[in-house]
């Protein structure tokens, strides 16, 4: 079967760093996406990894290890506006996205 | 440029009624998708269309139908709504089915079936 696992909820402090993990088992792999979703809104694209290693985009970085079926999203210098759910999704061999349930990130002042 | 629009924003529907959720994109994207999002579950694919004139079934297609008569529109129809179809429905599109193509989401339709 296909499975994407991520923690249900995490809490962090404003200004700190947080790492959100995602592990996956899918039929085929054509890339891994991270999306951000604020409450009551649509998901918006954050990052894409297809090769092993770290992709950096400003305060956000995403890491992929295909051999381990593992990715993480790293958020630095946390701001209150980063309070949201973070969705991990893997593109399978049919080019469809398989989604994790999302990690709700709570930022405290 | 509006991107992707969905209508209605929210709807309360009696069980057994027929309902069509509308989705329109102005980005000339080839691929379009319908997802439902329920608390504690990931986005689940209902139906998809890789290009105008073609459609395919996703993970949870039962009770839903779609059509793709042109590039811009991808309506989702519930033939006879049931309470388990209460959910938030998102329409999404992407330029094509290349692995680097990002999906863009509409604002969602919140549907309650009583």
mmCIF file of C-alpha atoms in Angstrom:
data_model
loop_
_atom_site.group_PDB
_atom_site.id
_atom_site.type_symbol
_atom_site.label_atom_id
_atom_site.label_comp_id
_atom_site.label_asym_id
_atom_site.label_seq_id
_atom_site.Cartn_x
_atom_site.Cartn_y
_atom_site.Cartn_z
ATOM 1 C CA UNK A 1 0.000 0.000 0.000
ATOM 2 C CA UNK A 2 0.929 3.639 -0.168
ATOM 3 C CA UNK A 3 1.640 5.514 3.010
ATOM 4 C CA UNK A 4 2.859 8.959 3.984
ATOM 5 C CA UNK A 5 3.559 9.592 7.687
ATOM 6 C CA UNK A 6 4.110 12.911 9.403
ATOM 7 C CA UNK A 7 3.554 14.074 12.987
ATOM 8 C CA UNK A 8 0.059 15.329 13.709
ATOM 9 C CA UNK A 9 1.074 18.444 15.602
ATOM 10 C CA UNK A 10 4.207 20.321 16.648
ATOM 11 C CA UNK A 11 4.782 23.388 18.789
ATOM 12 C CA UNK A 12 7.686 25.809 18.496
ATOM 13 C CA UNK A 13 8.684 29.247 19.712
ATOM 14 C CA UNK A 14 8.849 32.404 17.640
ATOM 15 C CA UNK A 15 12.382 32.954 16.350
ATOM 16 C CA UNK A 16 13.375 29.298 16.775
ATOM 17 C CA UNK A 17 13.978 26.494 14.257
ATOM 18 C CA UNK A 18 11.659 23.543 13.687
ATOM 19 C CA UNK A 19 12.039 20.376 11.619
ATOM 20 C CA UNK A 20 8.967 18.557 10.307
ATOM 21 C CA UNK A 21 9.628 14.978 9.241
ATOM 22 C CA UNK A 22 7.907 12.927 6.567
ATOM 23 C CA UNK A 23 8.414 9.247 5.791
ATOM 24 C CA UNK A 24 6.863 7.542 2.808
ATOM 25 C CA UNK A 25 6.210 4.209 1.150
ATOM 26 C CA UNK A 26 4.770 4.575 -2.331
ATOM 27 C CA UNK A 27 4.533 2.670 -5.586
ATOM 28 C CA UNK A 28 7.149 4.567 -7.505
ATOM 29 C CA UNK A 29 8.679 7.948 -6.787
ATOM 30 C CA UNK A 30 8.739 10.968 -9.063
ATOM 31 C CA UNK A 31 9.367 13.653 -6.488
ATOM 32 C CA UNK A 32 8.302 14.963 -3.090
ATOM 33 C CA UNK A 33 6.423 18.190 -2.463
ATOM 34 C CA UNK A 34 5.829 20.281 0.630
ATOM 35 C CA UNK A 35 2.798 22.551 0.833
ATOM 36 C CA UNK A 36 1.669 25.048 3.454
ATOM 37 C CA UNK A 37 -1.989 25.352 4.384
ATOM 38 C CA UNK A 38 -3.339 28.053 6.672
ATOM 39 C CA UNK A 39 -6.600 27.247 8.462
ATOM 40 C CA UNK A 40 -9.576 27.633 6.154
ATOM 41 C CA UNK A 41 -7.412 28.228 3.095
ATOM 42 C CA UNK A 42 -6.069 26.250 0.151
ATOM 43 C CA UNK A 43 -2.661 24.553 0.177
ATOM 44 C CA UNK A 44 0.156 26.577 -1.393
ATOM 45 C CA UNK A 45 3.397 25.184 -2.802
ATOM 46 C CA UNK A 46 6.575 25.465 -0.712
ATOM 47 C CA UNK A 47 9.196 23.131 -2.149
ATOM 48 C CA UNK A 48 10.000 20.202 -4.415
ATOM 49 C CA UNK A 49 12.730 17.562 -4.105
ATOM 50 C CA UNK A 50 13.510 14.815 -6.569
ATOM 51 C CA UNK A 51 17.220 14.267 -5.912
ATOM 52 C CA UNK A 52 18.820 13.471 -2.557
ATOM 53 C CA UNK A 53 19.999 16.454 -0.606
ATOM 54 C CA UNK A 54 18.949 19.817 0.677
ATOM 55 C CA UNK A 55 17.019 22.499 -1.223
ATOM 56 C CA UNK A 56 17.086 25.920 0.388
ATOM 57 C CA UNK A 57 14.588 28.711 -0.175
ATOM 58 C CA UNK A 58 15.033 31.606 2.194
ATOM 59 C CA UNK A 59 13.884 30.603 5.693
ATOM 60 C CA UNK A 60 12.598 27.249 4.427
ATOM 61 C CA UNK A 61 14.697 24.226 3.443
ATOM 62 C CA UNK A 62 13.662 20.734 2.415
ATOM 63 C CA UNK A 63 15.745 17.581 2.533
ATOM 64 C CA UNK A 64 15.268 14.257 0.772
ATOM 65 C CA UNK A 65 16.770 10.792 1.199
ATOM 66 C CA UNK A 66 15.242 8.455 -1.371
ATOM 67 C CA UNK A 67 17.014 5.368 -0.008
ATOM 68 C CA UNK A 68 15.454 5.975 3.412
ATOM 69 C CA UNK A 69 12.045 7.140 2.136
ATOM 70 C CA UNK A 70 12.481 10.247 4.248
ATOM 71 C CA UNK A 71 12.168 13.986 3.933
ATOM 72 C CA UNK A 72 12.090 16.923 6.279
ATOM 73 C CA UNK A 73 11.054 20.544 6.069
ATOM 74 C CA UNK A 74 13.190 22.943 8.084
ATOM 75 C CA UNK A 75 11.773 26.309 9.061
ATOM 76 C CA UNK A 76 14.189 28.884 10.482
ATOM 77 C CA UNK A 77 13.578 32.173 12.316
ATOM 78 C CA UNK A 78 9.981 31.205 12.960
ATOM 79 C CA UNK A 79 7.354 33.900 12.671
ATOM 80 C CA UNK A 80 3.793 33.860 13.982
ATOM 81 C CA UNK A 81 2.540 33.756 10.392
ATOM 82 C CA UNK A 82 4.215 30.342 10.007
ATOM 83 C CA UNK A 83 1.446 28.838 12.157
ATOM 84 C CA UNK A 84 -0.198 26.527 9.631
ATOM 85 C CA UNK A 85 -0.413 22.916 8.555
ATOM 86 C CA UNK A 86 2.443 21.549 6.469
ATOM 87 C CA UNK A 87 1.556 18.841 3.975
ATOM 88 C CA UNK A 88 3.994 16.317 2.557
ATOM 89 C CA UNK A 89 3.072 14.732 -0.789
ATOM 90 C CA UNK A 90 4.837 12.161 -2.959
ATOM 91 C CA UNK A 91 4.302 11.851 -6.691
ATOM 92 C CA UNK A 92 3.907 8.181 -7.529
ATOM 93 C CA UNK A 93 4.640 6.268 -10.720
ATOM 94 C CA UNK A 94 1.308 7.438 -12.216
ATOM 95 C CA UNK A 95 2.257 11.093 -11.604
ATOM 96 C CA UNK A 96 -0.479 11.390 -8.982
ATOM 97 C CA UNK A 97 0.204 13.007 -5.618
ATOM 98 C CA UNK A 98 -0.192 10.886 -2.479
ATOM 99 C CA UNK A 99 -0.721 13.157 0.509
ATOM 100 C CA UNK A 100 0.164 12.899 4.171
ATOM 101 C CA UNK A 101 -2.432 14.047 6.705
ATOM 102 C CA UNK A 102 -0.395 17.152 7.469
ATOM 103 C CA UNK A 103 1.455 18.514 10.481
ATOM 104 C CA UNK A 104 -0.187 21.352 12.375
ATOM 105 C CA UNK A 105 2.537 23.753 13.506
ATOM 106 C CA UNK A 106 1.714 25.999 16.457
ATOM 107 C CA UNK A 107 4.026 28.970 17.040
ATOM 108 C CA UNK A 108 4.132 30.473 20.521
ATOM 109 C CA UNK A 109 5.473 33.953 21.278
ATOM 110 C CA UNK B 1 -5.475 36.624 -13.637
ATOM 111 C CA UNK B 2 -7.846 34.795 -11.285
ATOM 112 C CA UNK B 3 -6.021 31.422 -11.245
ATOM 113 C CA UNK B 4 -8.514 28.813 -10.110
ATOM 114 C CA UNK B 5 -12.005 29.674 -8.979
ATOM 115 C CA UNK B 6 -14.510 27.387 -7.307
ATOM 116 C CA UNK B 7 -18.206 27.820 -6.700
ATOM 117 C CA UNK B 8 -20.031 27.785 -4.436
ATOM 118 C CA UNK B 9 -17.825 28.759 -1.476
ATOM 119 C CA UNK B 10 -20.018 26.721 0.826
ATOM 120 C CA UNK B 11 -23.251 24.789 0.576
ATOM 121 C CA UNK B 12 -25.648 22.923 2.842
ATOM 122 C CA UNK B 13 -27.405 20.162 0.966
ATOM 123 C CA UNK B 14 -30.138 17.689 1.826
ATOM 124 C CA UNK B 15 -29.252 14.040 1.425
ATOM 125 C CA UNK B 16 -30.401 12.610 -1.868
ATOM 126 C CA UNK B 17 -30.058 15.889 -3.769
ATOM 127 C CA UNK B 18 -27.872 16.332 -6.823
ATOM 128 C CA UNK B 19 -25.113 18.911 -6.653
ATOM 129 C CA UNK B 20 -22.454 20.197 -9.041
ATOM 130 C CA UNK B 21 -19.321 21.892 -7.756
ATOM 131 C CA UNK B 22 -17.779 24.183 -10.311
ATOM 132 C CA UNK B 23 -14.093 24.698 -11.014
ATOM 133 C CA UNK B 24 -12.591 27.040 -13.606
ATOM 134 C CA UNK B 25 -8.949 27.891 -14.287
ATOM 135 C CA UNK B 26 -7.544 30.540 -16.600
ATOM 136 C CA UNK B 27 -3.935 29.332 -16.696
ATOM 137 C CA UNK B 28 -4.439 26.982 -19.653
ATOM 138 C CA UNK B 29 -3.258 24.081 -17.515
ATOM 139 C CA UNK B 30 -3.720 20.646 -19.046
ATOM 140 C CA UNK B 31 -4.184 18.630 -15.866
ATOM 141 C CA UNK B 32 -6.937 19.159 -13.299
ATOM 142 C CA UNK B 33 -7.868 17.378 -10.083
ATOM 143 C CA UNK B 34 -10.613 17.121 -7.500
ATOM 144 C CA UNK B 35 -9.695 16.341 -3.895
ATOM 145 C CA UNK B 36 -11.623 16.062 -0.693
ATOM 146 C CA UNK B 37 -10.059 16.994 2.629
ATOM 147 C CA UNK B 38 -11.368 15.585 5.898
ATOM 148 C CA UNK B 39 -10.064 16.205 9.403
ATOM 149 C CA UNK B 40 -7.188 13.884 10.263
ATOM 150 C CA UNK B 41 -6.879 12.591 6.728
ATOM 151 C CA UNK B 42 -4.709 13.750 3.883
ATOM 152 C CA UNK B 43 -6.099 15.156 0.691
ATOM 153 C CA UNK B 44 -7.714 12.287 -1.189
ATOM 154 C CA UNK B 45 -8.012 12.300 -4.957
ATOM 155 C CA UNK B 46 -11.544 11.843 -6.288
ATOM 156 C CA UNK B 47 -11.108 12.240 -10.039
ATOM 157 C CA UNK B 48 -8.547 13.744 -12.334
ATOM 158 C CA UNK B 49 -8.122 14.823 -15.937
ATOM 159 C CA UNK B 50 -4.731 14.881 -17.644
ATOM 160 C CA UNK B 51 -6.063 16.805 -20.624
ATOM 161 C CA UNK B 52 -9.347 18.083 -22.044
ATOM 162 C CA UNK B 53 -11.588 15.231 -23.128
ATOM 163 C CA UNK B 54 -10.110 12.655 -20.742
ATOM 164 C CA UNK B 55 -10.858 11.791 -17.122
ATOM 165 C CA UNK B 56 -9.721 9.168 -14.645
ATOM 166 C CA UNK B 57 -10.705 7.799 -11.249
ATOM 167 C CA UNK B 58 -8.718 8.597 -8.152
ATOM 168 C CA UNK B 59 -8.627 6.996 -4.723
ATOM 169 C CA UNK B 60 -12.256 7.759 -3.719
ATOM 170 C CA UNK B 61 -14.404 8.108 -6.888
ATOM 171 C CA UNK B 62 -17.633 6.416 -5.740
ATOM 172 C CA UNK B 63 -20.638 8.726 -5.716
ATOM 173 C CA UNK B 64 -18.891 11.367 -7.826
ATOM 174 C CA UNK B 65 -18.605 12.062 -11.543
ATOM 175 C CA UNK B 66 -16.664 14.596 -13.598
ATOM 176 C CA UNK B 67 -16.448 15.888 -17.127
ATOM 177 C CA UNK B 68 -13.772 17.841 -19.020
ATOM 178 C CA UNK B 69 -15.370 19.318 -22.103
ATOM 179 C CA UNK B 70 -12.724 22.044 -22.415
ATOM 180 C CA UNK B 71 -9.393 23.079 -20.905
ATOM 181 C CA UNK B 72 -10.775 25.593 -18.412
ATOM 182 C CA UNK B 73 -13.676 23.819 -16.685
ATOM 183 C CA UNK B 74 -13.761 20.682 -14.552
ATOM 184 C CA UNK B 75 -17.112 20.298 -12.736
ATOM 185 C CA UNK B 76 -17.650 17.669 -10.042
ATOM 186 C CA UNK B 77 -21.144 16.192 -9.658
ATOM 187 C CA UNK B 78 -22.626 14.368 -6.713
ATOM 188 C CA UNK B 79 -25.538 12.447 -8.208
ATOM 189 C CA UNK B 80 -27.298 11.737 -4.905
ATOM 190 C CA UNK B 81 -25.538 13.283 -1.932
ATOM 191 C CA UNK B 82 -24.980 11.326 1.290
ATOM 192 C CA UNK B 83 -23.804 12.611 4.705
ATOM 193 C CA UNK B 84 -20.393 10.928 4.291
ATOM 194 C CA UNK B 85 -19.736 13.353 1.438
ATOM 195 C CA UNK B 86 -19.615 16.207 3.915
ATOM 196 C CA UNK B 87 -16.128 17.591 3.374
ATOM 197 C CA UNK B 88 -14.047 20.418 1.982
ATOM 198 C CA UNK B 89 -13.522 19.982 -1.747
ATOM 199 C CA UNK B 90 -10.487 21.407 -3.498
ATOM 200 C CA UNK B 91 -9.968 21.689 -7.212
ATOM 201 C CA UNK B 92 -6.370 21.867 -8.417
ATOM 202 C CA UNK B 93 -4.549 22.217 -11.714
ATOM 203 C CA UNK B 94 -1.040 21.855 -13.026
ATOM 204 C CA UNK B 95 0.542 22.698 -16.397
ATOM 205 C CA UNK B 96 1.034 19.034 -17.330
ATOM 206 C CA UNK B 97 1.951 15.730 -15.777
ATOM 207 C CA UNK B 98 5.704 16.264 -15.697
ATOM 208 C CA UNK B 99 7.161 15.446 -12.304
ATOM 209 C CA UNK B 100 8.291 19.042 -11.801
ATOM 210 C CA UNK B 101 4.875 20.576 -12.448
ATOM 211 C CA UNK B 102 3.400 22.096 -9.316
ATOM 212 C CA UNK B 103 -0.265 21.779 -8.468
ATOM 213 C CA UNK B 104 -2.163 25.004 -7.828
ATOM 214 C CA UNK B 105 -5.279 24.902 -5.685
ATOM 215 C CA UNK B 106 -8.592 26.697 -5.776
ATOM 216 C CA UNK B 107 -10.031 28.225 -2.583
ATOM 217 C CA UNK B 108 -12.222 25.200 -1.822
ATOM 218 C CA UNK B 109 -15.912 24.449 -1.377
ATOM 219 C CA UNK B 110 -17.175 23.526 2.055
ATOM 220 C CA UNK B 111 -20.059 21.074 1.606
ATOM 221 C CA UNK B 112 -22.364 19.847 4.340
ATOM 222 C CA UNK B 113 -24.831 17.054 3.570
ATOM 223 C CA UNK B 114 -27.629 16.632 6.094
#
